[in-house]
Amino acid sequence: MENKKGAALMPVIYLVGLVFMFCLSLTVADYEEMALESVAAEKNDGSNDVQTYIVWVQKPASQKFSAESHEDLESWYQSFLPETDANSNQLTKQRMVYAYHNVATGFAARLTPEEVKTMETIEGFVSARPEKILPLQTTHSPDFLGLHQGFGLWEETNYGEGVIIGLLDTGITPDHPSFSDEGIPPPPAKWRGKCEFNGTLCNNKLIGARNFKGVGKGQPPPGPPFDIDGHGTHTSSTAAGRFVEGASVFGQANGTAAGMAPKAHLAVYKVCSGFGCAEADILAALDVAVDDGVDVLSLSLGGPSLPFYKDVIAIGAFAAIQKGIFFSCAAGNSGPFNRSLSNEAPWILTVGASTTDRILKSEAQIGDDKNNHFDGKSLSQPQDFDSTVSLPLPLVYAGSVGNQPSAFCKEGTLENVEGKIVLCETGGGVTNIAKGEEVKRAGGAAMILMNQETDGFSTLAESHALPTTHVSYAAGLQIKSYISSTSSPTATILFNGTVIGDALAPRVAFFSSRGPNKASPGILKPDIIGPGVDILAAWPVSVDNATQSKATFNIISGTSMACPHLSGIAALVKSSHPDWSPAAIKSAIMTTADVLNLAGLPIVDQEQKPANVFEMGAGHVNPSKANDPGLIYDTQPEDYIPYLCGLNYTDKEIQIITQQKVNCSQVGVISEAQLNYPSFSIKIGSNESQSQYYTRTVRNVGPASTTYNLDLLVPHKMGMSVNPGVLTFTEVNQEITFHVEFIAQDGAGKDGVAFGQGYLRWVSDKHNVTSPIAVVFD
């Protein structure tokens, strides 16, 4: 894209949770426009065409660089930069922004397009492009996930003690009680990080805090990584917050707040603000985190689908898993649309969002019939609403009382709604919160917020400017029909407080991004879903002005909230199995996932239809089962190289990811689905073989003498053959390879069915090890 002067603007990526929280009803295009405007404003700094580029280079074979000192490597990086002319109008500040040592071979620098063009002639140059700006994508969720104080997985893993979780986000509120170090021992001796807060704000819980936001870009040096947005504080406490009693928001969801790994250590790297997260900062933070000694990295951010050699998160994650670091990322908030995922690389755990069984319930009652009511949600629930107005109140549809955008309750569109309950539609590029503010400005007494058709039955509890209930699309249609059927429609809003026990939980959240995987269709994504709707966690300030203490919390939604749940659970598994690789931990999480809800029925999506594998991946995380999976599908970093060759990447493109010379003609090529992944994703079409053959290898991590029998659910219009059909183990850590053949039946892909799904499950007396299967008919 270009601005009015024709200067190229940087593409954008979003903070998946923060942007989502404030802009829930905005489209992806809305996000991109906002972020591009912020980038344009930052670029208009008097530096002409200078902007931050990420430059990838290849180390010369004849030169060795010290592993202890980075000075010689940085000096070599500097040799690519133009000599600065102090008498010219070009930027005379230091050009180098970051020199990467661990997760990438390259650097970030302030350059013009002409200077990059000149750099292309220098030996060792691979590629360069302007950095992108990526978007950001609980009292009850531990209990919902089966985590309880004093017994079970928490006791078995000592609450994650000794594991270091690194989070890249908007910073942290260090003096929040969720980050107290009471009862937490010092970090392991391997920890090499540092704290940029003054005094004693860092402790045995918060062991590291760094700020990378705006480093070296012509701005003043960044201060300590305080969180002014809230997103980073929320995700950090979700992953590893301490127990804090009496947590609530607006008097709702009262209980004891805790993260998934309450005794794990935290290291926080600030790379984001409300405008997003710059790629150069993300890569620099990953570079430092890998060197600091973290065990788990959690990133609730991400951008659109890209080839992995152009995706800085995928590149940094590959270096991390080479060091044994587990890498968890948000799937994105662009659902319910297909092929909308972020973070699709197979070495990343890609996390979608689901509900818990806690509902912050409110109701819309229409007319005089008390039985004519529709369930909804609201975070702010004024208990005196029925005493301050005479109920029922006149009810009006916003689309009939103003100009054309009024159905979305856009600012300045409503009129003649004084003292009435207003029915507003979600969407239209207007946030849900802003809709309530418009109703209040126009004199409305309350708001009923109805979903768009795509959002179905999936609603959110939010803090509105006036009494509100958020209802489903189906409920909204019935309310509209009622309004049209009578000359004097009326309504009442009832507030029911916190209700536990939604039998259909977990449900897939409407906003959770869906597969198939665009960057690598042969890898099924997302991998897993976890709690991401109406999640209570730490917040920098009081949102309800109900407390003067530092124990402040907020309830927000997004895959940003689901990701740290899985990061904390991975820390628990890592604590219990310190020798397991990142791929082994991922396998354990995926193959033990739940596919049934609390009612014992298939998990549903926003339309209350059974969720498919592109919506929920392997299913909903089950922490206790993940700690004892029976079998694991393991993958070593070098195993990904033939897979990358199979994506038809060039040797140089693969080298950007692996930081080592690659010759695909020598290492060989495998198809995507041949990777030893805990799921299957295959394509059947006119150009593909109608019979496809794959192998998988499993390792026994359960009892030494165990037999597993095969259980298959064969996808639509497919046949399957598995050999052997029985796996008999006699030792712990013994490996067995099995072979799977998928055979398309006559008519496959010709009956209008776009895809089929099923599973391959190994069953023993104690374990069920399940791999989901997706078959796309092209």
mmCIF file of N, CA and C in Angstrom, residues 48 71 73 95 164 177 263 265 336 342-344 349 377 388 431 452 456 480 501 507 553 640 689 696 722 761:
data_model
loop_
_atom_site.group_PDB
_atom_site.id
_atom_site.type_symbol
_atom_site.label_atom_id
_atom_site.label_comp_id
_atom_site.label_asym_id
_atom_site.label_seq_id
_atom_site.Cartn_x
_atom_site.Cartn_y
_atom_site.Cartn_z
ATOM 1 N N ASN A 48 12.765 11.345 5.593
ATOM 2 C CA ASN A 48 12.539 11.008 4.189
ATOM 3 C C ASN A 48 12.044 9.578 4.065
ATOM 4 N N GLU A 71 31.059 -9.197 19.199
ATOM 5 C CA GLU A 71 31.584 -7.987 18.583
ATOM 6 C C GLU A 71 31.985 -8.212 17.129
ATOM 7 N N LEU A 73 30.811 -10.475 15.026
ATOM 8 C CA LEU A 73 29.618 -10.651 14.210
ATOM 9 C C LEU A 73 28.947 -9.312 13.940
ATOM 10 N N ARG A 95 22.476 3.703 12.424
ATOM 11 C CA ARG A 95 21.589 2.964 11.542
ATOM 12 C C ARG A 95 21.176 1.619 12.129
ATOM 13 N N ILE A 164 10.649 -21.561 33.559
ATOM 14 C CA ILE A 164 10.664 -20.136 33.227
ATOM 15 C C ILE A 164 9.819 -19.908 31.974
ATOM 16 N N PRO A 177 -0.444 -8.123 42.867
ATOM 17 C CA PRO A 177 -0.302 -9.302 43.741
ATOM 18 C C PRO A 177 -0.198 -10.626 42.988
ATOM 19 N N LYS A 263 3.539 -21.363 40.288
ATOM 20 C CA LYS A 263 4.878 -21.252 40.863
ATOM 21 C C LYS A 263 5.971 -21.145 39.800
ATOM 22 N N HIS A 265 8.335 -19.239 37.043
ATOM 23 C CA HIS A 265 8.945 -17.919 36.958
ATOM 24 C C HIS A 265 8.488 -17.235 35.678
ATOM 25 N N PRO A 336 -15.286 -16.252 12.169
ATOM 26 C CA PRO A 336 -15.331 -17.694 11.913
ATOM 27 C C PRO A 336 -14.973 -18.079 10.482
ATOM 28 N N SER A 342 -3.204 -17.315 11.968
ATOM 29 C CA SER A 342 -1.841 -16.832 12.172
ATOM 30 C C SER A 342 -1.011 -17.992 12.721
ATOM 31 N N ASN A 343 0.306 -17.878 12.617
ATOM 32 C CA ASN A 343 1.238 -18.796 13.303
ATOM 33 C C ASN A 343 0.985 -20.262 12.947
ATOM 34 N N GLU A 344 1.236 -20.592 11.677
ATOM 35 C CA GLU A 344 0.877 -21.904 11.140
ATOM 36 C C GLU A 344 2.022 -22.903 11.095
ATOM 37 N N LEU A 349 2.928 -24.366 18.679
ATOM 38 C CA LEU A 349 1.603 -24.786 19.123
ATOM 39 C C LEU A 349 0.650 -23.634 18.820
ATOM 40 N N LYS A 377 -25.443 -12.020 27.702
ATOM 41 C CA LYS A 377 -24.319 -11.811 28.613
ATOM 42 C C LYS A 377 -24.065 -10.325 28.808
ATOM 43 N N THR A 388 -34.555 2.039 39.236
ATOM 44 C CA THR A 388 -34.326 3.405 38.764
ATOM 45 C C THR A 388 -35.200 3.769 37.569
ATOM 46 N N THR A 431 -17.117 -0.745 17.545
ATOM 47 C CA THR A 431 -16.939 -1.677 18.651
ATOM 48 C C THR A 431 -18.232 -1.783 19.457
ATOM 49 N N GLN A 452 -24.315 -10.607 14.457
ATOM 50 C CA GLN A 452 -24.458 -10.841 13.030
ATOM 51 C C GLN A 452 -24.657 -12.341 12.812
ATOM 52 N N GLY A 456 -23.450 -16.161 15.108
ATOM 53 C CA GLY A 456 -24.341 -17.173 15.652
ATOM 54 C C GLY A 456 -24.728 -16.958 17.108
ATOM 55 N N LYS A 480 -36.478 -8.554 16.630
ATOM 56 C CA LYS A 480 -36.858 -7.701 15.500
ATOM 57 C C LYS A 480 -38.286 -7.997 15.041
ATOM 58 N N GLY A 501 -21.991 -23.699 35.028
ATOM 59 C CA GLY A 501 -22.620 -24.945 34.651
ATOM 60 C C GLY A 501 -23.184 -25.007 33.251
ATOM 61 N N ARG A 507 -17.277 -24.421 24.093
ATOM 62 C CA ARG A 507 -17.704 -24.167 22.728
ATOM 63 C C ARG A 507 -16.580 -23.407 22.018
ATOM 64 N N PHE A 553 -8.451 -6.456 38.429
ATOM 65 C CA PHE A 553 -8.635 -7.490 37.422
ATOM 66 C C PHE A 553 -9.553 -6.984 36.317
ATOM 67 N N TYR A 640 12.646 -31.189 10.320
ATOM 68 C CA TYR A 640 11.853 -30.212 9.587
ATOM 69 C C TYR A 640 12.505 -29.813 8.255
ATOM 70 N N SER A 689 -2.491 -38.204 -5.968
ATOM 71 C CA SER A 689 -2.727 -39.642 -6.034
ATOM 72 C C SER A 689 -3.973 -39.986 -5.226
ATOM 73 N N ARG A 696 4.200 -42.973 10.615
ATOM 74 C CA ARG A 696 4.321 -42.255 11.884
ATOM 75 C C ARG A 696 5.094 -43.143 12.854
ATOM 76 N N VAL A 722 -4.079 -49.445 8.095
ATOM 77 C CA VAL A 722 -3.022 -49.162 9.077
ATOM 78 C C VAL A 722 -2.297 -50.454 9.396
ATOM 79 N N ARG A 761 -6.832 -43.638 16.426
ATOM 80 C CA ARG A 761 -6.664 -43.677 17.887
ATOM 81 C C ARG A 761 -6.034 -45.002 18.294
#
